[in-house]
XYZ file of C-alpha atoms in Angstrom:
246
model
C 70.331 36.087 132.789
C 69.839 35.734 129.084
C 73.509 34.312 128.930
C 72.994 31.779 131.591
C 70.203 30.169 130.187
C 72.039 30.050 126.641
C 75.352 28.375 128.259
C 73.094 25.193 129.970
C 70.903 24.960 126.273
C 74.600 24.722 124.299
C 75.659 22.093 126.786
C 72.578 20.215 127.280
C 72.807 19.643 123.864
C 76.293 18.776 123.644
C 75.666 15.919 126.348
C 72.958 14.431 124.612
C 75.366 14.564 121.025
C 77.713 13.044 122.834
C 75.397 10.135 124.568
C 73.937 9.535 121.234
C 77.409 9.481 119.232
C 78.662 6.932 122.071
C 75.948 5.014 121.767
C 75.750 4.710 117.601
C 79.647 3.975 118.317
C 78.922 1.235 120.477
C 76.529 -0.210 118.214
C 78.652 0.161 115.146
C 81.684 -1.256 116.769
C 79.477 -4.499 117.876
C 78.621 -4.838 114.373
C 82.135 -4.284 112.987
C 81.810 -1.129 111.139
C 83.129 2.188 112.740
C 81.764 4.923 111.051
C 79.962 7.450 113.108
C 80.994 10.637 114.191
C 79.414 12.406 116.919
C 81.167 15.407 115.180
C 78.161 14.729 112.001
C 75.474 14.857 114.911
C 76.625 17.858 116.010
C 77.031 19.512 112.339
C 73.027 18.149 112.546
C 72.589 20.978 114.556
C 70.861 24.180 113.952
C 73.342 26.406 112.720
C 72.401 29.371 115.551
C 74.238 27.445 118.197
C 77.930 28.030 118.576
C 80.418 25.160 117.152
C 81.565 22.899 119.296
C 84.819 20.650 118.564
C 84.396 17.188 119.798
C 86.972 14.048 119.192
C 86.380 10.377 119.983
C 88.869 8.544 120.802
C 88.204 4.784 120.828
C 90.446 2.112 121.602
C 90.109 -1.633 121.584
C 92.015 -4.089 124.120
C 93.335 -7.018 122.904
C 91.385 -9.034 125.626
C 88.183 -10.731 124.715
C 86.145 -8.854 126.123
C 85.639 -5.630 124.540
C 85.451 -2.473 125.652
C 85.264 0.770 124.496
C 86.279 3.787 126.173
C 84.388 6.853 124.959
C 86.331 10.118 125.696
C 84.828 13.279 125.158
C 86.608 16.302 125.135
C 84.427 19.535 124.593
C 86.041 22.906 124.403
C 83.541 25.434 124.209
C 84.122 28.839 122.515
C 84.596 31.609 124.810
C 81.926 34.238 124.401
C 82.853 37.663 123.678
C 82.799 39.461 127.068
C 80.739 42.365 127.190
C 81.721 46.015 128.064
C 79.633 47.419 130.839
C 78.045 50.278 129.872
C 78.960 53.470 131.488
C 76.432 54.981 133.893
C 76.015 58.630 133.119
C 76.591 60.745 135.851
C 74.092 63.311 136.718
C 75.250 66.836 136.251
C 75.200 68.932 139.302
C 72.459 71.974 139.383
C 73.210 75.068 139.812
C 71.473 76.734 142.470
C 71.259 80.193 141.874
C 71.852 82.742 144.760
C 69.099 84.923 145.326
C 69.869 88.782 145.152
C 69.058 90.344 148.405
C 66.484 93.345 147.568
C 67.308 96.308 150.036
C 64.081 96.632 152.336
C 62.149 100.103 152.135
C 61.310 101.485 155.417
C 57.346 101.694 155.813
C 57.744 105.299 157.458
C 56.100 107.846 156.519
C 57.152 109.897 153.181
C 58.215 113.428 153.519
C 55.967 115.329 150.784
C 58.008 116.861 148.552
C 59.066 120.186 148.871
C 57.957 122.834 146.497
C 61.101 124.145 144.231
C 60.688 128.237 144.132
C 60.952 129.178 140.176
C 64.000 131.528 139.691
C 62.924 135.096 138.379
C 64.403 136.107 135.122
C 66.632 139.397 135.280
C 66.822 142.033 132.592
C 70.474 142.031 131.005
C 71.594 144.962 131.044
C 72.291 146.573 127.738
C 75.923 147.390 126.913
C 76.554 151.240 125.810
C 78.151 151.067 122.401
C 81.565 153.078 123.296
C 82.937 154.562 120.460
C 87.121 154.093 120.201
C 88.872 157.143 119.403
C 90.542 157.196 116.384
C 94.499 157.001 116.219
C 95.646 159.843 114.857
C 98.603 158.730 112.018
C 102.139 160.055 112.638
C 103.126 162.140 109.700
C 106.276 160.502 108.404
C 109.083 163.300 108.079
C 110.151 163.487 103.902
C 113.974 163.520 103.937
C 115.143 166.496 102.470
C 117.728 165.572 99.740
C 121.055 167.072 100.037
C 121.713 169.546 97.608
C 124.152 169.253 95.019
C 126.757 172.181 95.359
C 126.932 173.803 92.082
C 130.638 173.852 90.932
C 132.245 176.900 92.189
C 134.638 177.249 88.872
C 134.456 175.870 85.251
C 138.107 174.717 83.434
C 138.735 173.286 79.864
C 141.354 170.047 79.317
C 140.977 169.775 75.435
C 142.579 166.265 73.629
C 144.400 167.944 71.063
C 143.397 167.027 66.674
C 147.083 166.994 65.660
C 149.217 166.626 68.849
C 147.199 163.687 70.320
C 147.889 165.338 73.724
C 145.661 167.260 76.759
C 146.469 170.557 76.494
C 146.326 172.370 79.311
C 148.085 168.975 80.577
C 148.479 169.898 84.043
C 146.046 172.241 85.601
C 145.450 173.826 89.610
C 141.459 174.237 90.646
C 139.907 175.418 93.705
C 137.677 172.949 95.525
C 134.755 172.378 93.566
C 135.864 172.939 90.087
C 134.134 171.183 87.155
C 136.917 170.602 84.466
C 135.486 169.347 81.246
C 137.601 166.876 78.885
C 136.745 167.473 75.035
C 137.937 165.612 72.575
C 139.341 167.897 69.961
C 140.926 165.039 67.554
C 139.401 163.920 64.177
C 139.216 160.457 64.320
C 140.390 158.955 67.448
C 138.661 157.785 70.338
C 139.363 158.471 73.786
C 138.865 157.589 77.762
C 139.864 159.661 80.435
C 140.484 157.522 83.778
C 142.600 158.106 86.877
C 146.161 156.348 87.121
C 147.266 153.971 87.811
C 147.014 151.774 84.209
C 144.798 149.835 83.674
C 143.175 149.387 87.043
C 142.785 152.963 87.799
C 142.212 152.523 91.486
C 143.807 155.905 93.030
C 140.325 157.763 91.665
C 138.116 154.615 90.377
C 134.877 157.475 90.345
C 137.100 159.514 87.898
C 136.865 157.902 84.377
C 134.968 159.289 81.464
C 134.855 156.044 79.701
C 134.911 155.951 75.869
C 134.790 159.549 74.271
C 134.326 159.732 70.184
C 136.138 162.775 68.081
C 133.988 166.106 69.652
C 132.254 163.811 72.889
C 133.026 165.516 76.386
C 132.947 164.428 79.727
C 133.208 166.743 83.069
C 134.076 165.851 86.599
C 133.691 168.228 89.748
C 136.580 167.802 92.265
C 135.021 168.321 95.788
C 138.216 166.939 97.485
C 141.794 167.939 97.897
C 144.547 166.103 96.384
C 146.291 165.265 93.359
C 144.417 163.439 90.508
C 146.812 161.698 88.317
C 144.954 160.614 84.753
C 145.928 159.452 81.380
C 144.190 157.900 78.320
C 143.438 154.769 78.550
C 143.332 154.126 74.865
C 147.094 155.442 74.606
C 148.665 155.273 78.435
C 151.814 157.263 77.612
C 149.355 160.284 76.678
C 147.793 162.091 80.314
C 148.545 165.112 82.992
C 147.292 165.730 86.428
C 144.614 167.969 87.761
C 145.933 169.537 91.445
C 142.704 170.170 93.467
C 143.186 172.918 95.970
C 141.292 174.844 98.986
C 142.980 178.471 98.028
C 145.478 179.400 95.524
């Protein structure tokens, strides 16, 4: 409404600028000066009202009459248009659903019934049992074997001056411990099975090193023939024949 009212005032008032700038033409042109504007008239006005362009056009005819032909052209400045303001839109409500209650029934209540209070029981003592005690298994002692006492005693002796066993070669029963002494001064000696160096037909028999009047004795339990020599000097030895009977 309040735009309405301000369009007519704007144009009211450039109708009567115009009427009064036609009319001061008019006047000036009868008098022979042309010098008003109605443009000035409207600069005259307060500066709150919108500008308005405004041209005069005046032409005379060469006839003596004159005549003046006042044109006014007005171009009025569009007005911003206005948004319209969005209407806010009411927000739904939420009804909430009511939660059924589950109805009672108004019968009559069963009085409750009395619980009977459970007796306590003795428990029963248990009877300490005593557990008979294992009796330990003696562990049998092995009995160790005996040794078997040689049956027979024999003499090899490594001669002082010869360098050589003497008996050299000798016959025993089963069971014979023959003793190897060395006789000599100052040479050393070792008494071992044959063959040389390895000594593996007897590898038990061997007396290892023997200094001058050492001895070493060896009990033959088995039959056979005992080959030996000294294993400090190879080409020196004899034999020792082991036998059940003679």
């Amino acid at each position: 409404m309040q735009k309405g009212f301000l369009a007519i005032w704007i144009i009211a008032v450039i109708v009567l600028a115009a009427v009064g700038g036609g009319v001061a033409l008019l006047v000036s042109m009868r008098s022979g000066s042309v010098q008003v504007s109605p443009i000035d008239s409207v600069r005259n006005t307060p500066s709150a009202l919108p500008s308005v362009s405004v041209d005069a056009v005046v032409s005379e005819s060469p006839s003596p009459s004159f005549s003046a032909t006042l044109t006014l052209m007005l171009t009025p400045v569009p007005m911003p248009a206005t948004q319209p303001s969005p209407t806010p839109q009411a927000m739904p409500k939420v009804t909430p659903t009511p939660t059924p209650t589950p109805s009672t029934s108004s019968g009559p209540t069963a009085p409750p019934s009395a619980t009977p209070t459970p007796t306590a029981q003795p428990t029963p003592t248990p009877e300490a049992t005593s557990a008979p005690t294992p009796t330990p298994t003696p562990i049998p002692t092995p009995t160790p074997t005996p040794t078997p006492s040689p049956s027979a005693e024999s003499l090899v002796l490594y001669k002082k001056y010869d360098h050589v066993f003497s008996p050299k070669d000798i016959t025993v029963l089963v069971g014979t411990a023959v003793t190897f002494r060395n006789d000599s001064l100052i040479q050393n000696i070792q008494v071992a099975s044959d063959p040389h160096p390895a000594h593996t037909d007897h590898p038990e028999f061997d007396s290892g090193f023997l200094a001058p009047g050492e001895s070493y004795t060896f009990v033959f339990w088995n039959v056979g023939e005992y080959a030996y020599h000294n294993h400090l000097l190879p080409g020196v030895g004899g034999a020792i024949h082991v036998r059940t009977q003679f």
